[in-house]
Tab-separated table of C-alpha atoms in Angstrom:
chain	number	residue	atom	x	y	z
A	1	GLY	CA	-58.631	21.204	-8.274
A	2	ALA	CA	-57.812	20.669	-11.904
A	3	GLY	CA	-54.043	21.050	-11.693
A	4	VAL	CA	-51.105	18.975	-10.478
A	5	SER	CA	-50.737	19.094	-6.716
A	6	GLN	CA	-47.745	18.251	-4.582
A	7	SER	CA	-47.284	17.781	-0.866
A	8	PRO	CA	-45.741	18.855	1.336
A	9	ARG	CA	-44.903	22.242	-0.155
A	10	TYR	CA	-41.941	22.642	2.201
A	11	LYS	CA	-39.914	20.017	3.996
A	12	VAL	CA	-37.003	20.447	6.369
A	13	ALA	CA	-35.071	17.283	7.126
A	14	LYS	CA	-32.034	16.524	9.201
A	15	ARG	CA	-29.187	14.877	7.332
A	16	GLY	CA	-29.742	11.136	7.340
A	17	GLN	CA	-33.532	11.249	7.572
A	18	ASP	CA	-35.799	9.648	4.996
A	19	VAL	CA	-38.388	11.817	3.200
A	20	ALA	CA	-41.391	11.061	0.981
A	21	LEU	CA	-42.743	13.580	-1.513
A	22	ARG	CA	-46.188	13.133	-3.024
A	23	CYS	CA	-47.537	14.093	-6.441
A	24	ASP	CA	-51.190	14.053	-7.519
A	25	PRO	CA	-51.281	14.408	-11.304
A	26	ILE	CA	-54.171	15.710	-13.349
A	27	SER	CA	-56.856	13.038	-13.447
A	28	GLY	CA	-56.540	10.810	-16.496
A	29	HIS	CA	-53.012	11.820	-17.353
A	30	VAL	CA	-50.972	8.851	-18.492
A	31	SER	CA	-47.456	10.238	-18.096
A	32	LEU	CA	-45.849	11.509	-14.916
A	33	PHE	CA	-42.409	13.061	-14.569
A	34	TRP	CA	-40.231	14.019	-11.612
A	35	TYR	CA	-37.654	16.801	-11.867
A	36	GLN	CA	-35.118	18.304	-9.484
A	37	GLN	CA	-34.533	22.043	-9.673
A	38	ALA	CA	-31.555	23.664	-7.964
A	39	LEU	CA	-31.633	27.381	-7.217
A	40	GLY	CA	-31.256	29.429	-10.396
A	41	GLN	CA	-31.189	26.357	-12.637
A	42	GLY	CA	-33.619	24.697	-14.980
A	43	PRO	CA	-35.534	21.549	-13.993
A	44	GLU	CA	-33.429	18.404	-14.282
A	45	PHE	CA	-35.101	15.130	-15.254
A	46	LEU	CA	-35.211	12.411	-12.615
A	47	THR	CA	-37.697	9.759	-13.726
A	48	TYR	CA	-40.731	9.072	-15.936
A	49	PHE	CA	-43.819	6.879	-15.558
A	50	GLN	CA	-46.322	5.790	-18.133
A	51	ASN	CA	-49.285	4.681	-16.040
A	52	GLU	CA	-47.726	2.487	-13.323
A	53	ALA	CA	-44.666	1.528	-15.345
A	54	GLN	CA	-41.443	3.371	-14.612
A	55	LEU	CA	-39.987	3.643	-18.101
A	56	ASP	CA	-36.942	5.756	-17.355
A	57	LYS	CA	-35.109	6.326	-14.091
A	58	SER	CA	-31.817	7.375	-15.593
A	59	GLY	CA	-31.888	10.791	-13.908
A	60	LEU	CA	-32.088	9.538	-10.335
A	61	PRO	CA	-28.816	10.739	-8.763
A	62	SER	CA	-28.197	7.708	-6.561
A	63	ASP	CA	-29.778	4.543	-5.229
A	64	ARG	CA	-31.029	6.602	-2.284
A	65	PHE	CA	-33.726	7.953	-4.623
A	66	PHE	CA	-36.741	5.806	-5.355
A	67	ALA	CA	-40.029	6.616	-7.094
A	68	GLU	CA	-43.243	4.680	-7.474
A	69	ARG	CA	-46.702	5.062	-8.998
A	70	PRO	CA	-48.378	1.805	-8.003
A	71	GLU	CA	-51.892	2.438	-9.342
A	72	GLY	CA	-50.984	4.681	-12.225
A	73	SER	CA	-52.142	7.909	-10.610
A	74	VAL	CA	-50.516	9.273	-7.425
A	75	SER	CA	-46.732	9.060	-7.310
A	76	THR	CA	-44.271	9.196	-4.433
A	77	LEU	CA	-40.622	10.158	-4.608
A	78	LYS	CA	-38.671	8.803	-1.659
A	79	ILE	CA	-35.214	9.913	-0.651
A	80	GLN	CA	-33.407	7.780	1.887
A	81	ARG	CA	-30.631	9.016	4.185
A	82	THR	CA	-30.914	12.582	2.912
A	83	GLN	CA	-27.738	14.562	2.272
A	84	GLN	CA	-27.266	18.327	2.085
A	85	GLU	CA	-26.788	18.137	-1.670
A	86	ASP	CA	-30.359	16.818	-1.947
A	87	SER	CA	-31.659	20.290	-1.011
A	88	ALA	CA	-33.637	21.526	-4.014
A	89	VAL	CA	-37.154	21.988	-5.342
A	90	TYR	CA	-38.701	18.735	-6.542
A	91	LEU	CA	-41.191	19.275	-9.344
A	92	CYS	CA	-43.752	16.844	-10.628
A	93	ALA	CA	-45.365	17.155	-14.052
A	94	SER	CA	-48.017	15.163	-15.876
A	95	SER	CA	-49.136	14.917	-19.477
A	96	LEU	CA	-52.190	13.413	-21.097
A	97	GLY	CA	-50.581	11.052	-23.539
A	98	GLY	CA	-47.922	8.401	-23.356
A	99	ARG	CA	-45.171	10.157	-25.225
A	100	VAL	CA	-43.026	13.244	-24.668
A	101	GLY	CA	-42.946	14.802	-28.107
A	102	GLY	CA	-45.840	17.123	-28.763
A	103	GLU	CA	-47.345	16.667	-25.305
A	104	THR	CA	-47.720	19.572	-22.908
A	105	GLN	CA	-46.339	18.845	-19.469
A	106	TYR	CA	-48.286	20.468	-16.641
A	107	PHE	CA	-46.189	21.187	-13.589
A	108	GLY	CA	-47.113	21.162	-9.934
A	109	PRO	CA	-45.976	23.875	-7.511
A	110	GLY	CA	-43.086	21.756	-6.253
A	111	THR	CA	-41.796	20.628	-2.876
A	112	ARG	CA	-38.948	22.708	-1.509
A	113	LEU	CA	-36.638	20.359	0.417
A	114	LEU	CA	-34.017	21.697	2.792
A	115	VAL	CA	-31.606	19.240	4.363
A	116	LEU	CA	-29.757	20.549	7.404
B	1	GLN	CA	-26.009	18.058	-23.521
B	2	GLN	CA	-27.967	20.819	-21.759
B	3	PRO	CA	-29.312	23.356	-24.277
B	4	VAL	CA	-27.702	26.779	-24.024
B	5	GLN	CA	-29.949	29.818	-23.882
B	6	SER	CA	-29.067	33.378	-24.751
B	7	PRO	CA	-29.136	35.989	-23.497
B	8	GLN	CA	-28.862	35.020	-19.841
B	9	ALA	CA	-30.872	38.066	-18.795
B	10	VAL	CA	-32.981	40.761	-20.456
B	11	ILE	CA	-34.376	44.000	-19.075
B	12	LEU	CA	-37.225	45.610	-20.994
B	13	ARG	CA	-39.601	48.531	-20.762
B	14	GLU	CA	-43.249	47.635	-21.166
B	15	GLY	CA	-44.124	47.470	-24.862
B	16	GLU	CA	-40.627	46.503	-26.048
B	17	ASP	CA	-39.783	43.282	-27.888
B	18	ALA	CA	-37.374	40.507	-26.978
B	19	VAL	CA	-35.915	37.371	-28.533
B	20	ILE	CA	-34.694	34.391	-26.515
B	21	ASN	CA	-32.565	31.758	-28.187
B	22	CYS	CA	-32.093	28.085	-27.401
B	23	SER	CA	-29.287	26.066	-28.951
B	24	SER	CA	-28.719	22.330	-28.664
B	25	SER	CA	-25.717	20.147	-29.512
B	26	LYS	CA	-28.071	17.276	-30.326
B	27	ALA	CA	-30.688	16.778	-33.013
B	28	LEU	CA	-34.018	18.298	-32.067
B	29	TYR	CA	-37.336	16.494	-32.354
B	30	SER	CA	-39.400	19.015	-30.449
B	31	VAL	CA	-38.795	22.121	-28.367
B	32	HIS	CA	-40.962	23.120	-25.420
B	33	TRP	CA	-40.955	26.631	-23.940
B	34	TYR	CA	-41.926	27.431	-20.360
B	35	ARG	CA	-42.014	30.540	-18.174
B	36	GLN	CA	-41.401	30.319	-14.449
B	37	LYS	CA	-42.022	33.062	-11.920
B	38	HIS	CA	-40.094	33.039	-8.664
B	39	GLY	CA	-41.358	30.338	-6.320
B	40	GLU	CA	-43.947	29.076	-8.791
B	41	ALA	CA	-44.323	26.143	-11.177
B	42	PRO	CA	-43.127	26.413	-14.773
B	43	VAL	CA	-46.045	27.354	-17.038
B	44	PHE	CA	-46.333	26.010	-20.570
B	45	LEU	CA	-46.009	28.516	-23.409
B	46	MET	CA	-45.392	26.645	-26.626
B	47	ILE	CA	-44.318	23.437	-28.307
B	48	LEU	CA	-42.590	23.366	-31.677
B	49	LEU	CA	-42.471	20.077	-33.485
B	50	LYS	CA	-40.164	18.789	-36.186
B	51	GLY	CA	-41.921	19.533	-39.436
B	52	GLY	CA	-43.120	22.968	-38.431
B	53	GLU	CA	-46.193	22.348	-36.323
B	54	GLN	CA	-46.648	24.726	-33.386
B	55	LYS	CA	-48.944	24.571	-30.417
B	56	GLY	CA	-49.138	27.386	-27.961
B	57	HIS	CA	-49.675	30.912	-26.978
B	58	GLU	CA	-51.564	33.677	-28.782
B	59	LYS	CA	-49.188	36.563	-28.165
B	60	ILE	CA	-45.901	34.703	-28.257
B	61	SER	CA	-44.361	33.160	-31.342
B	62	ALA	CA	-41.375	30.949	-31.909
B	63	SER	CA	-39.224	29.432	-34.595
B	64	PHE	CA	-37.549	26.065	-34.868
B	65	ASN	CA	-34.530	25.484	-37.106
B	66	GLU	CA	-33.897	21.746	-37.197
B	67	LYS	CA	-30.705	22.044	-39.244
B	68	LYS	CA	-29.109	24.522	-36.876
B	69	GLN	CA	-30.584	22.736	-33.856
B	70	GLN	CA	-31.927	26.023	-32.593
B	71	SER	CA	-35.184	27.561	-31.471
B	72	SER	CA	-36.073	31.172	-30.750
B	73	LEU	CA	-38.931	32.632	-28.732
B	74	TYR	CA	-40.288	36.020	-29.791
B	75	LEU	CA	-42.019	38.233	-27.241
B	76	THR	CA	-43.647	41.265	-28.808
B	77	ALA	CA	-45.125	44.294	-27.064
B	78	SER	CA	-44.027	42.927	-23.703
B	79	GLN	CA	-46.273	43.255	-20.679
B	80	LEU	CA	-45.376	43.382	-16.993
B	81	SER	CA	-46.755	39.851	-16.650
B	82	TYR	CA	-44.046	38.560	-19.027
B	83	SER	CA	-41.450	38.907	-16.276
B	84	GLY	CA	-39.950	35.620	-15.167
B	85	THR	CA	-37.377	33.032	-16.192
B	86	TYR	CA	-37.845	31.358	-19.559
B	87	PHE	CA	-36.696	27.812	-20.158
B	88	CYS	CA	-36.549	25.814	-23.348
B	89	GLY	CA	-36.828	22.053	-23.086
B	90	THR	CA	-35.533	19.829	-25.846
B	91	GLU	CA	-36.833	16.338	-26.381
B	92	HIS	CA	-34.401	13.442	-26.135
B	93	THR	CA	-35.913	9.961	-26.285
B	94	ASP	CA	-38.514	10.037	-23.534
B	95	LYS	CA	-37.396	13.059	-21.572
B	96	LEU	CA	-37.127	16.812	-21.730
B	97	ILE	CA	-33.730	18.387	-21.130
B	98	PHE	CA	-34.184	21.976	-19.963
B	99	GLY	CA	-31.894	24.829	-20.923
B	100	THR	CA	-29.847	27.205	-18.844
B	101	GLY	CA	-32.679	29.753	-18.552
B	102	THR	CA	-33.168	33.406	-19.514
B	103	ARG	CA	-34.287	35.851	-16.856
B	104	LEU	CA	-36.618	38.534	-18.249
B	105	GLN	CA	-37.664	41.639	-16.325
B	106	VAL	CA	-40.237	44.066	-17.690
B	107	PHE	CA	-40.515	47.497	-16.090
B	108	PRO	CA	-43.316	50.073	-16.536
């Protein structure tokens, strides 16, 4: 497939469990972004990678959230000790170049996380 | 900090026009517009860059007023497929900050 893919598409976790969300960006795309989207809201920035370097993690809500992109392609967003407020759709996006301005971000379908 | 969009919701008959506005309290370097249908990924529509350059969609146009820190999206002769929630994203350093969203419904 040519687009951004994410897995799993749906995840139900019990409060306190750890979860790992995967993003496969478009091949060759330098930049990768993670967003959190609450119901009825716009996507909210979490973190940004340029190749394997995490250049901005200012949007991560707490130290329970951790993201990595070790080889500059696939990325994983890990949430430790999940809480009910973590329930949301987690979107991944990638763009071809290494800057935000003027670059189209292509979004994946998202992972819908429900914490019970 | 989050851009404010207006109106919050629009209902149209097929063939009618609509304007969606995006207003930021911070200086704008670029504005990105996306449309999202329920349960789907946001889909790119258009980018407007400081200096007037636009990249995007054939049937949708937009304006970018740097002084007023505003952008507007113009949908003409709307089609049923235009239904969805529209988000503007404003560029701040290395991230996009998305707006409050405008829900658009087009009926036959």
